[in-house]
Each structure stands twice: as structure tokens, then as C-alpha cells.
């Protein structure tokens, strides 16, 4: 028989997994971004599904970044996963994401004369820059904290 895993051990394993998975989510978001720019204007049904998948993935990533995720775990495990260090790391990551989004918006505004951007393209670039930079920052901070 196997011995039950303590909440502390489970939280430690989940925190390490989170630090490994978040950059992969950022990579998936970038891949979706490249697929968006490589294919049509969104007029076809398949394009709408792809855009819907991007919106859903972006919303889930934002929700994970703001809440910490692990919604289906017990309250004690979630509390261990959201300790003071993790809350500080998440705040720093969200700050980095906000700054990246704002810088992207400013850059797009400045570049609007040189390049033609649709509203959808600009939104994709701004949201992706913010989320990917926040994911990477959070993952780096968490990995550093976990040793």
C-alpha cells in the first residue's frame, strides 16, 4: 500500500509543476499568435474557431495568473500553493505583464504609419505580449524560489 501524500508534499510537487508548465503555456500562446497572423482575416469558420481558442486560452492564462490556479484542489493545498512568496511573485509578474502590454500598445501606436494593423491584430499583439511576459516572469521567479 502506498502512504498518503501530505498536503505540504503535494503543494511542493504542484508548485514545481506550475513553474515548468507556465513557460510551455506561453509558448503555446505564441504559436497560436503565429497561426493567427499566418492565416486569413477571420472570415472562415475555422478562423473563428482558432480566434475563439486564442480568446479562451488567454482568459484561462489570465485567470491562472490572477488566482494561482489549482481550483480543484483542497483549500489547505491551495493555501500552501499561494504563500506570501508566491503572491509577491505573482504581483511582480502581473506588473511585468502590464508594462509589456502598455509598451506594446505604445509601439503599435507609433508604428501605425509604417504598418497597417487591424484592431484584431493590435489586440492580439498587446494581449500576447502582456500574458507571455507575465508567464515567463512568474515562472522564473517561482523556479528561483523553489531552488
JSON list of C-alpha atoms in Angstrom, two decimals:
[
{"chain": "A", "resi": 1, "resn": "UNK", "atom": "CA", "xyz": [0.00, 0.00, 0.00]},
{"chain": "A", "resi": 2, "resn": "UNK", "atom": "CA", "xyz": [1.12, 3.50, -0.66]},
{"chain": "A", "resi": 3, "resn": "UNK", "atom": "CA", "xyz": [1.23, 6.07, 2.07]},
{"chain": "A", "resi": 4, "resn": "UNK", "atom": "CA", "xyz": [-1.00, 9.13, 1.55]},
{"chain": "A", "resi": 5, "resn": "UNK", "atom": "CA", "xyz": [0.84, 12.20, 0.35]},
{"chain": "A", "resi": 6, "resn": "UNK", "atom": "CA", "xyz": [0.84, 15.09, 2.82]},
{"chain": "A", "resi": 7, "resn": "UNK", "atom": "CA", "xyz": [-0.56, 18.45, 1.78]},
{"chain": "A", "resi": 8, "resn": "UNK", "atom": "CA", "xyz": [2.91, 20.00, 2.02]},
{"chain": "A", "resi": 9, "resn": "UNK", "atom": "CA", "xyz": [4.45, 17.40, -0.30]},
{"chain": "A", "resi": 10, "resn": "UNK", "atom": "CA", "xyz": [1.57, 17.71, -2.73]},
{"chain": "A", "resi": 11, "resn": "UNK", "atom": "CA", "xyz": [1.79, 21.51, -2.74]},
{"chain": "A", "resi": 12, "resn": "UNK", "atom": "CA", "xyz": [5.54, 21.33, -3.33]},
{"chain": "A", "resi": 13, "resn": "UNK", "atom": "CA", "xyz": [5.08, 18.97, -6.29]},
{"chain": "A", "resi": 14, "resn": "UNK", "atom": "CA", "xyz": [2.32, 21.12, -7.75]},
{"chain": "A", "resi": 15, "resn": "UNK", "atom": "CA", "xyz": [4.37, 24.32, -7.34]},
{"chain": "A", "resi": 16, "resn": "UNK", "atom": "CA", "xyz": [7.29, 22.75, -9.20]},
{"chain": "A", "resi": 17, "resn": "UNK", "atom": "CA", "xyz": [4.96, 21.54, -11.93]},
{"chain": "A", "resi": 18, "resn": "UNK", "atom": "CA", "xyz": [3.43, 25.02, -12.21]},
{"chain": "A", "resi": 19, "resn": "UNK", "atom": "CA", "xyz": [6.89, 26.54, -12.66]},
{"chain": "A", "resi": 20, "resn": "UNK", "atom": "CA", "xyz": [7.58, 24.08, -15.50]},
{"chain": "A", "resi": 21, "resn": "UNK", "atom": "CA", "xyz": [4.20, 24.34, -17.23]},
{"chain": "A", "resi": 22, "resn": "UNK", "atom": "CA", "xyz": [3.76, 28.13, -17.35]},
{"chain": "A", "resi": 23, "resn": "UNK", "atom": "CA", "xyz": [6.52, 28.76, -19.91]},
{"chain": "A", "resi": 24, "resn": "UNK", "atom": "CA", "xyz": [5.03, 25.99, -22.05]},
{"chain": "A", "resi": 25, "resn": "UNK", "atom": "CA", "xyz": [1.66, 27.79, -21.93]},
{"chain": "A", "resi": 26, "resn": "UNK", "atom": "CA", "xyz": [3.45, 30.94, -23.05]},
{"chain": "A", "resi": 27, "resn": "UNK", "atom": "CA", "xyz": [4.97, 29.03, -25.95]},
{"chain": "A", "resi": 28, "resn": "UNK", "atom": "CA", "xyz": [1.54, 27.70, -26.95]},
{"chain": "A", "resi": 29, "resn": "UNK", "atom": "CA", "xyz": [0.16, 31.22, -26.84]},
{"chain": "A", "resi": 30, "resn": "UNK", "atom": "CA", "xyz": [2.97, 32.41, -29.13]},
{"chain": "A", "resi": 31, "resn": "UNK", "atom": "CA", "xyz": [2.33, 29.51, -31.52]},
{"chain": "A", "resi": 32, "resn": "UNK", "atom": "CA", "xyz": [-1.35, 30.46, -31.66]},
{"chain": "A", "resi": 33, "resn": "UNK", "atom": "CA", "xyz": [-0.28, 34.03, -32.33]},
{"chain": "A", "resi": 34, "resn": "UNK", "atom": "CA", "xyz": [1.84, 33.00, -35.29]},
{"chain": "A", "resi": 35, "resn": "UNK", "atom": "CA", "xyz": [-1.03, 30.89, -36.61]},
{"chain": "A", "resi": 36, "resn": "UNK", "atom": "CA", "xyz": [-3.32, 33.91, -36.37]},
{"chain": "A", "resi": 37, "resn": "UNK", "atom": "CA", "xyz": [-1.02, 36.08, -38.46]},
{"chain": "A", "resi": 38, "resn": "UNK", "atom": "CA", "xyz": [-0.22, 33.31, -40.95]},
{"chain": "A", "resi": 39, "resn": "UNK", "atom": "CA", "xyz": [-3.85, 32.64, -41.88]},
{"chain": "A", "resi": 40, "resn": "UNK", "atom": "CA", "xyz": [-6.65, 34.76, -43.31]},
{"chain": "A", "resi": 41, "resn": "UNK", "atom": "CA", "xyz": [-8.68, 37.57, -41.90]},
{"chain": "A", "resi": 42, "resn": "UNK", "atom": "CA", "xyz": [-11.02, 35.52, -39.75]},
{"chain": "A", "resi": 43, "resn": "UNK", "atom": "CA", "xyz": [-13.84, 35.27, -42.27]},
{"chain": "A", "resi": 44, "resn": "UNK", "atom": "CA", "xyz": [-13.92, 31.46, -42.38]},
{"chain": "A", "resi": 45, "resn": "UNK", "atom": "CA", "xyz": [-15.46, 29.32, -39.64]},
{"chain": "A", "resi": 46, "resn": "UNK", "atom": "CA", "xyz": [-12.12, 27.63, -38.96]},
{"chain": "A", "resi": 47, "resn": "UNK", "atom": "CA", "xyz": [-10.57, 31.06, -38.42]},
{"chain": "A", "resi": 48, "resn": "UNK", "atom": "CA", "xyz": [-13.31, 31.92, -35.94]},
{"chain": "A", "resi": 49, "resn": "UNK", "atom": "CA", "xyz": [-12.65, 28.68, -34.05]},
{"chain": "A", "resi": 50, "resn": "UNK", "atom": "CA", "xyz": [-8.92, 29.48, -33.95]},
{"chain": "A", "resi": 51, "resn": "UNK", "atom": "CA", "xyz": [-9.63, 33.00, -32.67]},
{"chain": "A", "resi": 52, "resn": "UNK", "atom": "CA", "xyz": [-12.05, 31.58, -30.10]},
{"chain": "A", "resi": 53, "resn": "UNK", "atom": "CA", "xyz": [-9.37, 29.14, -28.93]},
{"chain": "A", "resi": 54, "resn": "UNK", "atom": "CA", "xyz": [-6.94, 32.05, -28.53]},
{"chain": "A", "resi": 55, "resn": "UNK", "atom": "CA", "xyz": [-9.50, 34.02, -26.52]},
{"chain": "A", "resi": 56, "resn": "UNK", "atom": "CA", "xyz": [-10.24, 31.01, -24.30]},
{"chain": "A", "resi": 57, "resn": "UNK", "atom": "CA", "xyz": [-6.57, 30.23, -23.74]},
{"chain": "A", "resi": 58, "resn": "UNK", "atom": "CA", "xyz": [-5.81, 33.89, -22.99]},
{"chain": "A", "resi": 59, "resn": "UNK", "atom": "CA", "xyz": [-8.67, 34.04, -20.48]},
{"chain": "A", "resi": 60, "resn": "UNK", "atom": "CA", "xyz": [-7.54, 30.85, -18.73]},
{"chain": "A", "resi": 61, "resn": "UNK", "atom": "CA", "xyz": [-3.94, 32.09, -18.55]},
{"chain": "A", "resi": 62, "resn": "UNK", "atom": "CA", "xyz": [-5.08, 35.42, -17.14]},
{"chain": "A", "resi": 63, "resn": "UNK", "atom": "CA", "xyz": [-7.27, 33.62, -14.60]},
{"chain": "A", "resi": 64, "resn": "UNK", "atom": "CA", "xyz": [-4.36, 31.36, -13.58]},
{"chain": "A", "resi": 65, "resn": "UNK", "atom": "CA", "xyz": [-2.06, 34.35, -13.21]},
{"chain": "A", "resi": 66, "resn": "UNK", "atom": "CA", "xyz": [-4.54, 36.28, -11.07]},
{"chain": "A", "resi": 67, "resn": "UNK", "atom": "CA", "xyz": [-5.84, 33.45, -8.89]},
{"chain": "A", "resi": 68, "resn": "UNK", "atom": "CA", "xyz": [-2.99, 30.95, -8.78]},
{"chain": "A", "resi": 69, "resn": "UNK", "atom": "CA", "xyz": [-4.97, 28.14, -10.39]},
{"chain": "A", "resi": 70, "resn": "UNK", "atom": "CA", "xyz": [-5.46, 24.72, -8.81]},
{"chain": "A", "resi": 71, "resn": "UNK", "atom": "CA", "xyz": [-9.17, 25.40, -8.34]},
{"chain": "A", "resi": 72, "resn": "UNK", "atom": "CA", "xyz": [-9.97, 21.71, -7.92]},
{"chain": "A", "resi": 73, "resn": "UNK", "atom": "CA", "xyz": [-7.56, 21.16, -5.03]},
{"chain": "A", "resi": 74, "resn": "UNK", "atom": "CA", "xyz": [-8.48, 21.33, -1.38]},
{"chain": "A", "resi": 75, "resn": "UNK", "atom": "CA", "xyz": [-8.36, 24.66, 0.44]},
{"chain": "A", "resi": 76, "resn": "UNK", "atom": "CA", "xyz": [-5.29, 23.72, 2.54]},
{"chain": "A", "resi": 77, "resn": "UNK", "atom": "CA", "xyz": [-3.32, 22.77, -0.59]},
{"chain": "A", "resi": 78, "resn": "UNK", "atom": "CA", "xyz": [-4.34, 25.98, -2.36]},
{"chain": "A", "resi": 79, "resn": "UNK", "atom": "CA", "xyz": [-3.29, 27.95, 0.72]},
{"chain": "A", "resi": 80, "resn": "UNK", "atom": "CA", "xyz": [0.12, 26.29, 0.67]},
{"chain": "A", "resi": 81, "resn": "UNK", "atom": "CA", "xyz": [0.45, 27.00, -3.06]},
{"chain": "A", "resi": 82, "resn": "UNK", "atom": "CA", "xyz": [-0.41, 30.66, -2.54]},
{"chain": "A", "resi": 83, "resn": "UNK", "atom": "CA", "xyz": [2.05, 31.55, 0.19]},
{"chain": "A", "resi": 84, "resn": "UNK", "atom": "CA", "xyz": [3.47, 35.06, 0.62]},
{"chain": "A", "resi": 85, "resn": "UNK", "atom": "CA", "xyz": [6.37, 34.42, -1.72]},
{"chain": "A", "resi": 86, "resn": "UNK", "atom": "CA", "xyz": [4.10, 33.17, -4.48]},
{"chain": "A", "resi": 87, "resn": "UNK", "atom": "CA", "xyz": [1.75, 36.12, -4.02]},
{"chain": "A", "resi": 88, "resn": "UNK", "atom": "CA", "xyz": [4.72, 38.51, -4.33]},
{"chain": "A", "resi": 89, "resn": "UNK", "atom": "CA", "xyz": [5.98, 36.64, -7.42]},
{"chain": "A", "resi": 90, "resn": "UNK", "atom": "CA", "xyz": [2.52, 36.79, -8.97]},
{"chain": "A", "resi": 91, "resn": "UNK", "atom": "CA", "xyz": [2.25, 40.53, -8.29]},
{"chain": "A", "resi": 92, "resn": "UNK", "atom": "CA", "xyz": [5.67, 41.12, -9.87]},
{"chain": "A", "resi": 93, "resn": "UNK", "atom": "CA", "xyz": [4.69, 39.00, -12.88]},
{"chain": "A", "resi": 94, "resn": "UNK", "atom": "CA", "xyz": [1.40, 40.84, -13.36]},
{"chain": "A", "resi": 95, "resn": "UNK", "atom": "CA", "xyz": [3.25, 44.14, -13.12]},
{"chain": "A", "resi": 96, "resn": "UNK", "atom": "CA", "xyz": [5.69, 42.98, -15.80]},
{"chain": "A", "resi": 97, "resn": "UNK", "atom": "CA", "xyz": [2.78, 41.84, -17.97]},
{"chain": "A", "resi": 98, "resn": "UNK", "atom": "CA", "xyz": [1.04, 45.19, -17.61]},
{"chain": "A", "resi": 99, "resn": "UNK", "atom": "CA", "xyz": [4.19, 47.11, -18.53]},
{"chain": "A", "resi": 100, "resn": "UNK", "atom": "CA", "xyz": [4.75, 44.84, -21.56]},
{"chain": "A", "resi": 101, "resn": "UNK", "atom": "CA", "xyz": [1.18, 45.35, -22.71]},
{"chain": "A", "resi": 102, "resn": "UNK", "atom": "CA", "xyz": [1.47, 49.12, -22.36]},
{"chain": "A", "resi": 103, "resn": "UNK", "atom": "CA", "xyz": [4.80, 49.22, -24.19]},
{"chain": "A", "resi": 104, "resn": "UNK", "atom": "CA", "xyz": [3.31, 47.08, -26.96]},
{"chain": "A", "resi": 105, "resn": "UNK", "atom": "CA", "xyz": [0.36, 49.44, -27.28]},
{"chain": "A", "resi": 106, "resn": "UNK", "atom": "CA", "xyz": [2.66, 52.46, -27.43]},
{"chain": "A", "resi": 107, "resn": "UNK", "atom": "CA", "xyz": [4.85, 50.76, -30.03]},
{"chain": "A", "resi": 108, "resn": "UNK", "atom": "CA", "xyz": [1.82, 49.87, -32.15]},
{"chain": "A", "resi": 109, "resn": "UNK", "atom": "CA", "xyz": [0.59, 53.46, -31.92]},
{"chain": "A", "resi": 110, "resn": "UNK", "atom": "CA", "xyz": [3.96, 54.80, -33.05]},
{"chain": "A", "resi": 111, "resn": "UNK", "atom": "CA", "xyz": [4.25, 52.21, -35.84]},
{"chain": "A", "resi": 112, "resn": "UNK", "atom": "CA", "xyz": [0.73, 52.68, -37.21]},
{"chain": "A", "resi": 113, "resn": "UNK", "atom": "CA", "xyz": [2.02, 54.89, -40.04]},
{"chain": "A", "resi": 114, "resn": "UNK", "atom": "CA", "xyz": [4.64, 52.37, -41.13]},
{"chain": "A", "resi": 115, "resn": "UNK", "atom": "CA", "xyz": [2.50, 49.22, -40.81]},
{"chain": "A", "resi": 116, "resn": "UNK", "atom": "CA", "xyz": [-1.19, 48.66, -41.25]},
{"chain": "A", "resi": 117, "resn": "UNK", "atom": "CA", "xyz": [-2.72, 46.89, -38.24]},
{"chain": "A", "resi": 118, "resn": "UNK", "atom": "CA", "xyz": [-6.30, 45.83, -37.89]},
{"chain": "A", "resi": 119, "resn": "UNK", "atom": "CA", "xyz": [-7.89, 46.21, -34.48]},
{"chain": "A", "resi": 120, "resn": "UNK", "atom": "CA", "xyz": [-7.81, 42.44, -34.04]},
{"chain": "A", "resi": 121, "resn": "UNK", "atom": "CA", "xyz": [-4.11, 42.24, -34.87]},
{"chain": "A", "resi": 122, "resn": "UNK", "atom": "CA", "xyz": [-3.29, 45.03, -32.42]},
{"chain": "A", "resi": 123, "resn": "UNK", "atom": "CA", "xyz": [-5.32, 43.34, -29.67]},
{"chain": "A", "resi": 124, "resn": "UNK", "atom": "CA", "xyz": [-3.60, 40.02, -30.34]},
{"chain": "A", "resi": 125, "resn": "UNK", "atom": "CA", "xyz": [-0.17, 41.60, -30.10]},
{"chain": "A", "resi": 126, "resn": "UNK", "atom": "CA", "xyz": [-0.91, 43.58, -26.94]},
{"chain": "A", "resi": 127, "resn": "UNK", "atom": "CA", "xyz": [-2.59, 40.73, -25.05]},
{"chain": "A", "resi": 128, "resn": "UNK", "atom": "CA", "xyz": [0.02, 38.20, -26.10]},
{"chain": "A", "resi": 129, "resn": "UNK", "atom": "CA", "xyz": [2.92, 40.46, -25.11]},
{"chain": "A", "resi": 130, "resn": "UNK", "atom": "CA", "xyz": [1.37, 41.05, -21.69]},
{"chain": "A", "resi": 131, "resn": "UNK", "atom": "CA", "xyz": [0.47, 37.44, -20.96]},
{"chain": "A", "resi": 132, "resn": "UNK", "atom": "CA", "xyz": [3.67, 35.86, -22.26]},
{"chain": "A", "resi": 133, "resn": "UNK", "atom": "CA", "xyz": [5.90, 38.27, -20.37]},
{"chain": "A", "resi": 134, "resn": "UNK", "atom": "CA", "xyz": [3.87, 37.73, -17.18]},
{"chain": "A", "resi": 135, "resn": "UNK", "atom": "CA", "xyz": [4.05, 33.94, -17.57]},
{"chain": "A", "resi": 136, "resn": "UNK", "atom": "CA", "xyz": [7.78, 33.98, -18.13]},
{"chain": "A", "resi": 137, "resn": "UNK", "atom": "CA", "xyz": [8.41, 36.36, -15.22]},
{"chain": "A", "resi": 138, "resn": "UNK", "atom": "CA", "xyz": [6.26, 34.30, -12.86]},
{"chain": "A", "resi": 139, "resn": "UNK", "atom": "CA", "xyz": [7.90, 31.04, -13.92]},
{"chain": "A", "resi": 140, "resn": "UNK", "atom": "CA", "xyz": [11.41, 32.48, -13.49]},
{"chain": "A", "resi": 141, "resn": "UNK", "atom": "CA", "xyz": [10.59, 33.87, -10.04]},
{"chain": "A", "resi": 142, "resn": "UNK", "atom": "CA", "xyz": [8.93, 30.62, -8.93]},
{"chain": "A", "resi": 143, "resn": "UNK", "atom": "CA", "xyz": [11.79, 28.46, -10.18]},
{"chain": "A", "resi": 144, "resn": "UNK", "atom": "CA", "xyz": [14.27, 30.70, -8.39]},
{"chain": "A", "resi": 145, "resn": "UNK", "atom": "CA", "xyz": [12.21, 30.46, -5.17]},
{"chain": "A", "resi": 146, "resn": "UNK", "atom": "CA", "xyz": [11.90, 26.68, -5.41]},
{"chain": "A", "resi": 147, "resn": "UNK", "atom": "CA", "xyz": [15.62, 26.27, -5.88]}
]
